[in-house]
Amino acid sequence: MSKVSQIGQASLSILIYHRVLARPDPLFPGEVDAVLFQRQLRLLKRFYTPLPLAHAVQRLRDGSLPPRAVCITFDDGYADNAQVALPLLQQHALHATFFIATGYLDGGQMWNDSVIEGVRHASGPVLDLQAVGLGRLHVDTLARRQAAIATLLGQLKYLPFAQRQQLAMHIRRQAGARPRPSAMLSTAQLRQLHAAGMGIGAHTVSHPILATLSERAARLDIANGKRHLEDALQAPVALFAYPNGKMGVDYGAPHVDIVRSLGFTAAVATDWGVARPGAAADLLQLPRFTPWDRGRLAFLWRMRQNRLRPPPARPDAG
């Protein structure tokens, strides 16, 4: 199929966000802030057809998807989703689906945020983590703090869950970082998103790398995350996002089977590309991507290039 015909085909682009900061963060200059998010919402309204994810899934299934359909999704459950992103979505009459890791509601902190806050607030020029096998990291400049964060996140990401949590807390304590208000949603804010008509999806309880767990443990984490959300919202939750989300690395065919058996109607991954109508559309492994470009033309170019990608290879689930 030619690239021209691919562009003309009906397709579904699903965007991944995590946070929308009230103002830029020098430590993470690529993170989306309110000004950038508003610019991107305007571009999506002008050049694409934004749809609620649940609606887009139905139109994928029945073949009525428009050519430039797009959905907005958020992962993890940060408080700024309600504080910053929600008002902007409402201002533009747009919809998003929020995938929530329920174990971090009401004051929790994800392991990566413990690492980030530790490095951000480290008091000395060197963060000495030799006692836990992570070396000595220079943190005396902004660039070195950024490099230290990238190094530590890479070292910890695929460790067993409990070990990862312990090391993250050790890093924070060793850095001398003081406890700070949680960056995660409260249950009240979760209900605020739901009451505003936004979509709510499950994202496990503890946000583990599913491939590192036994199948029984993975099923429990997925099922309990679904149940916690349904109890909090008194509403069914039919959408799921695989933590980290790379097929064959972070989750596999057994986890797709678990998601299906628990009654989810659609699930999203993080392999780039678009979903297209027809028999090839795997509703339990929908591709998503993060459009990180800050410029208007670069953002639209990235969206176009993503639509030209071939569909990711998906092994059959049982």
CSV table of N, CA and C in Angstrom, one decimal, residues 62-142:
chain,number,residue,atom,x,y,z
A,62,ASP,N,-17.3,-1.2,14.0
A,62,ASP,CA,-18.3,-1.2,13.0
A,62,ASP,C,-18.0,-0.6,11.7
A,63,GLY,N,-16.7,-0.2,11.5
A,63,GLY,CA,-16.2,0.3,10.3
A,63,GLY,C,-16.6,1.8,9.9
A,64,SER,N,-17.0,2.5,10.9
A,64,SER,CA,-17.5,3.9,10.6
A,64,SER,C,-16.5,5.0,11.1
A,65,LEU,N,-15.2,4.6,11.3
A,65,LEU,CA,-14.2,5.5,11.8
A,65,LEU,C,-13.9,6.6,10.7
A,66,PRO,N,-13.8,7.8,11.1
A,66,PRO,CA,-13.4,8.9,10.1
A,66,PRO,C,-12.0,8.8,9.8
A,67,PRO,N,-11.5,9.4,8.7
A,67,PRO,CA,-10.1,9.3,8.3
A,67,PRO,C,-9.1,9.8,9.3
A,68,ARG,N,-9.3,10.8,10.0
A,68,ARG,CA,-8.3,11.4,10.9
A,68,ARG,C,-8.8,11.4,12.4
A,69,ALA,N,-9.3,10.2,12.8
A,69,ALA,CA,-9.7,10.1,14.2
A,69,ALA,C,-8.6,10.2,15.1
A,70,VAL,N,-8.8,10.8,16.3
A,70,VAL,CA,-7.7,10.9,17.3
A,70,VAL,C,-8.4,10.8,18.7
A,71,CYS,N,-7.7,10.1,19.6
A,71,CYS,CA,-8.1,10.1,21.0
A,71,CYS,C,-7.0,10.6,21.9
A,72,ILE,N,-7.4,11.2,23.0
A,72,ILE,CA,-6.4,11.7,24.0
A,72,ILE,C,-6.5,10.8,25.2
A,73,THR,N,-5.4,10.3,25.6
A,73,THR,CA,-5.3,9.4,26.8
A,73,THR,C,-4.2,9.9,27.8
A,74,PHE,N,-4.5,9.7,29.1
A,74,PHE,CA,-3.5,9.9,30.1
A,74,PHE,C,-3.2,8.7,30.9
A,75,ASP,N,-2.0,8.5,31.3
A,75,ASP,CA,-1.6,7.3,32.1
A,75,ASP,C,-1.2,7.7,33.5
A,76,ASP,N,-1.5,6.8,34.4
A,76,ASP,CA,-1.0,6.8,35.8
A,76,ASP,C,-1.9,7.4,36.8
A,77,GLY,N,-2.4,8.6,36.6
A,77,GLY,CA,-3.3,9.3,37.5
A,77,GLY,C,-2.7,10.4,38.3
A,78,TYR,N,-2.1,11.4,37.7
A,78,TYR,CA,-1.5,12.5,38.3
A,78,TYR,C,-2.5,13.6,38.6
A,79,ALA,N,-2.3,14.3,39.8
A,79,ALA,CA,-3.3,15.3,40.2
A,79,ALA,C,-3.5,16.4,39.2
A,80,ASP,N,-2.4,16.7,38.5
A,80,ASP,CA,-2.5,17.8,37.5
A,80,ASP,C,-3.5,17.4,36.3
A,81,ASN,N,-3.8,16.2,36.2
A,81,ASN,CA,-4.8,15.8,35.2
A,81,ASN,C,-6.1,16.4,35.5
A,82,ALA,N,-6.5,16.5,36.7
A,82,ALA,CA,-7.7,17.2,37.2
A,82,ALA,C,-7.5,18.7,37.3
A,83,GLN,N,-6.4,19.1,37.8
A,83,GLN,CA,-6.1,20.5,38.2
A,83,GLN,C,-5.8,21.4,36.9
A,84,VAL,N,-5.1,20.8,36.0
A,84,VAL,CA,-4.6,21.6,34.8
A,84,VAL,C,-5.3,21.1,33.5
A,85,ALA,N,-5.2,19.8,33.3
A,85,ALA,CA,-5.6,19.3,32.0
A,85,ALA,C,-7.2,19.4,31.8
A,86,LEU,N,-7.9,19.0,32.9
A,86,LEU,CA,-9.4,19.0,32.8
A,86,LEU,C,-10.0,20.3,32.4
A,87,PRO,N,-9.6,21.4,33.0
A,87,PRO,CA,-10.2,22.7,32.6
A,87,PRO,C,-9.9,23.0,31.1
A,88,LEU,N,-8.7,22.7,30.6
A,88,LEU,CA,-8.3,23.0,29.2
A,88,LEU,C,-9.1,22.1,28.3
A,89,LEU,N,-9.3,20.8,28.6
A,89,LEU,CA,-10.2,19.9,27.8
A,89,LEU,C,-11.6,20.5,27.8
A,90,GLN,N,-12.1,20.9,28.9
A,90,GLN,CA,-13.5,21.5,28.9
A,90,GLN,C,-13.6,22.7,28.1
A,91,GLN,N,-12.5,23.6,28.2
A,91,GLN,CA,-12.5,24.8,27.5
A,91,GLN,C,-12.7,24.6,26.0
A,92,HIS,N,-12.1,23.5,25.5
A,92,HIS,CA,-12.1,23.1,24.1
A,92,HIS,C,-13.1,22.1,23.7
A,93,ALA,N,-14.0,21.7,24.7
A,93,ALA,CA,-15.0,20.7,24.5
A,93,ALA,C,-14.4,19.4,24.0
A,94,LEU,N,-13.3,19.0,24.6
A,94,LEU,CA,-12.7,17.7,24.1
A,94,LEU,C,-12.7,16.7,25.3
A,95,HIS,N,-12.5,15.5,24.9
A,95,HIS,CA,-12.7,14.3,25.8
A,95,HIS,C,-11.3,13.7,25.9
A,96,ALA,N,-11.0,13.1,27.1
A,96,ALA,CA,-9.8,12.3,27.3
A,96,ALA,C,-10.2,11.1,28.2
A,97,THR,N,-9.4,10.1,28.0
A,97,THR,CA,-9.6,8.9,28.9
A,97,THR,C,-8.3,8.8,29.8
A,98,PHE,N,-8.6,8.6,31.1
A,98,PHE,CA,-7.5,8.6,32.1
A,98,PHE,C,-7.4,7.2,32.7
A,99,PHE,N,-6.2,6.6,32.5
A,99,PHE,CA,-5.9,5.3,33.0
A,99,PHE,C,-5.2,5.4,34.3
A,100,ILE,N,-5.8,4.8,35.3
A,100,ILE,CA,-5.4,5.1,36.7
A,100,ILE,C,-4.8,3.8,37.4
A,101,ALA,N,-3.6,4.0,37.9
A,101,ALA,CA,-3.0,3.0,38.8
A,101,ALA,C,-3.5,3.3,40.2
A,102,THR,N,-4.4,2.4,40.7
A,102,THR,CA,-5.2,2.8,41.9
A,102,THR,C,-4.4,2.8,43.1
A,103,GLY,N,-3.3,2.1,43.2
A,103,GLY,CA,-2.5,2.0,44.4
A,103,GLY,C,-1.9,3.3,44.8
A,104,TYR,N,-1.9,4.3,43.9
A,104,TYR,CA,-1.2,5.6,44.2
A,104,TYR,C,-2.2,6.7,44.4
A,105,LEU,N,-3.5,6.4,44.4
A,105,LEU,CA,-4.5,7.4,44.8
A,105,LEU,C,-4.4,7.8,46.2
A,106,ASP,N,-4.7,9.0,46.5
A,106,ASP,CA,-4.8,9.5,47.9
A,106,ASP,C,-3.5,9.5,48.6
A,107,GLY,N,-2.5,10.0,48.0
A,107,GLY,CA,-1.2,10.2,48.7
A,107,GLY,C,-0.1,9.3,48.3
A,108,GLY,N,-0.2,8.4,47.4
A,108,GLY,CA,0.8,7.5,47.0
A,108,GLY,C,1.9,8.2,46.1
A,109,GLN,N,3.0,7.5,45.9
A,109,GLN,CA,4.0,8.0,45.0
A,109,GLN,C,4.6,6.9,44.2
A,110,MET,N,4.7,7.1,42.9
A,110,MET,CA,5.3,6.0,42.0
A,110,MET,C,6.8,6.0,42.2
A,111,TRP,N,7.4,4.8,42.0
A,111,TRP,CA,8.8,4.7,42.2
A,111,TRP,C,9.7,5.7,41.4
A,112,ASN,N,9.3,5.9,40.2
A,112,ASN,CA,10.1,6.9,39.4
A,112,ASN,C,10.0,8.3,39.9
A,113,ASP,N,8.9,8.7,40.5
A,113,ASP,CA,8.8,10.0,41.1
A,113,ASP,C,9.7,10.1,42.4
A,114,SER,N,9.8,9.0,43.1
A,114,SER,CA,10.7,9.0,44.3
A,114,SER,C,12.1,9.2,43.8
A,115,VAL,N,12.5,8.6,42.7
A,115,VAL,CA,13.9,8.8,42.2
A,115,VAL,C,14.0,10.2,41.7
A,116,ILE,N,13.1,10.7,41.0
A,116,ILE,CA,13.2,12.1,40.4
A,116,ILE,C,13.3,13.1,41.6
A,117,GLU,N,12.4,13.0,42.6
A,117,GLU,CA,12.4,13.9,43.7
A,117,GLU,C,13.7,13.8,44.5
A,118,GLY,N,14.2,12.6,44.6
A,118,GLY,CA,15.5,12.5,45.3
A,118,GLY,C,16.6,13.2,44.6
A,119,VAL,N,16.7,13.0,43.3
A,119,VAL,CA,17.8,13.7,42.6
A,119,VAL,C,17.6,15.2,42.5
A,120,ARG,N,16.3,15.6,42.3
A,120,ARG,CA,16.0,17.0,42.2
A,120,ARG,C,16.4,17.8,43.4
A,121,HIS,N,16.2,17.2,44.6
A,121,HIS,CA,16.5,17.9,45.8
A,121,HIS,C,17.7,17.4,46.6
A,122,ALA,N,18.6,16.7,45.9
A,122,ALA,CA,19.8,16.2,46.5
A,122,ALA,C,20.6,17.5,46.9
A,123,SER,N,21.1,17.4,48.2
A,123,SER,CA,21.7,18.6,48.7
A,123,SER,C,23.2,18.8,48.4
A,124,GLY,N,23.9,17.7,48.1
A,124,GLY,CA,25.3,17.9,47.8
A,124,GLY,C,25.6,17.7,46.3
A,125,PRO,N,26.9,17.9,45.9
A,125,PRO,CA,27.2,17.8,44.5
A,125,PRO,C,27.3,16.3,44.0
A,126,VAL,N,27.3,15.4,44.9
A,126,VAL,CA,27.4,13.9,44.5
A,126,VAL,C,26.4,13.2,45.3
A,127,LEU,N,25.7,12.3,44.6
A,127,LEU,CA,24.7,11.4,45.3
A,127,LEU,C,25.4,10.0,45.3
A,128,ASP,N,25.8,9.6,46.5
A,128,ASP,CA,26.5,8.4,46.7
A,128,ASP,C,25.6,7.2,47.0
A,129,LEU,N,25.5,6.3,46.0
A,129,LEU,CA,24.6,5.2,46.0
A,129,LEU,C,25.4,3.9,45.9
A,130,GLN,N,26.7,3.9,46.3
A,130,GLN,CA,27.5,2.8,46.2
A,130,GLN,C,27.0,1.6,47.1
A,131,ALA,N,26.4,2.0,48.2
A,131,ALA,CA,26.0,0.9,49.1
A,131,ALA,C,24.9,0.0,48.5
A,132,VAL,N,24.2,0.5,47.5
A,132,VAL,CA,23.2,-0.3,46.9
A,132,VAL,C,23.5,-0.7,45.5
A,133,GLY,N,24.8,-0.5,45.1
A,133,GLY,CA,25.3,-0.9,43.8
A,133,GLY,C,24.9,0.0,42.6
A,134,LEU,N,24.6,1.3,43.0
A,134,LEU,CA,24.2,2.2,41.9
A,134,LEU,C,25.3,3.3,41.7
A,135,GLY,N,26.4,3.2,42.3
A,135,GLY,CA,27.5,4.1,42.0
A,135,GLY,C,27.4,5.5,42.7
A,136,ARG,N,28.3,6.4,42.2
A,136,ARG,CA,28.3,7.8,42.7
A,136,ARG,C,27.9,8.6,41.5
A,137,LEU,N,26.9,9.4,41.7
A,137,LEU,CA,26.3,10.2,40.6
A,137,LEU,C,26.5,11.7,40.9
A,138,HIS,N,27.1,12.4,39.9
A,138,HIS,CA,27.3,13.9,40.1
A,138,HIS,C,26.0,14.6,39.8
A,139,VAL,N,25.6,15.5,40.7
A,139,VAL,CA,24.3,16.2,40.6
A,139,VAL,C,24.5,17.7,40.8
A,140,ASP,N,25.7,18.2,40.5
A,140,ASP,CA,26.0,19.6,40.8
A,140,ASP,C,25.5,20.6,39.7
A,141,THR,N,25.0,20.1,38.6
A,141,THR,CA,24.5,21.0,37.6
A,141,THR,C,23.1,20.4,37.1
A,142,LEU,N,22.4,21.2,36.4
A,142,LEU,CA,21.1,20.8,35.9
A,142,LEU,C,21.3,19.6,34.9
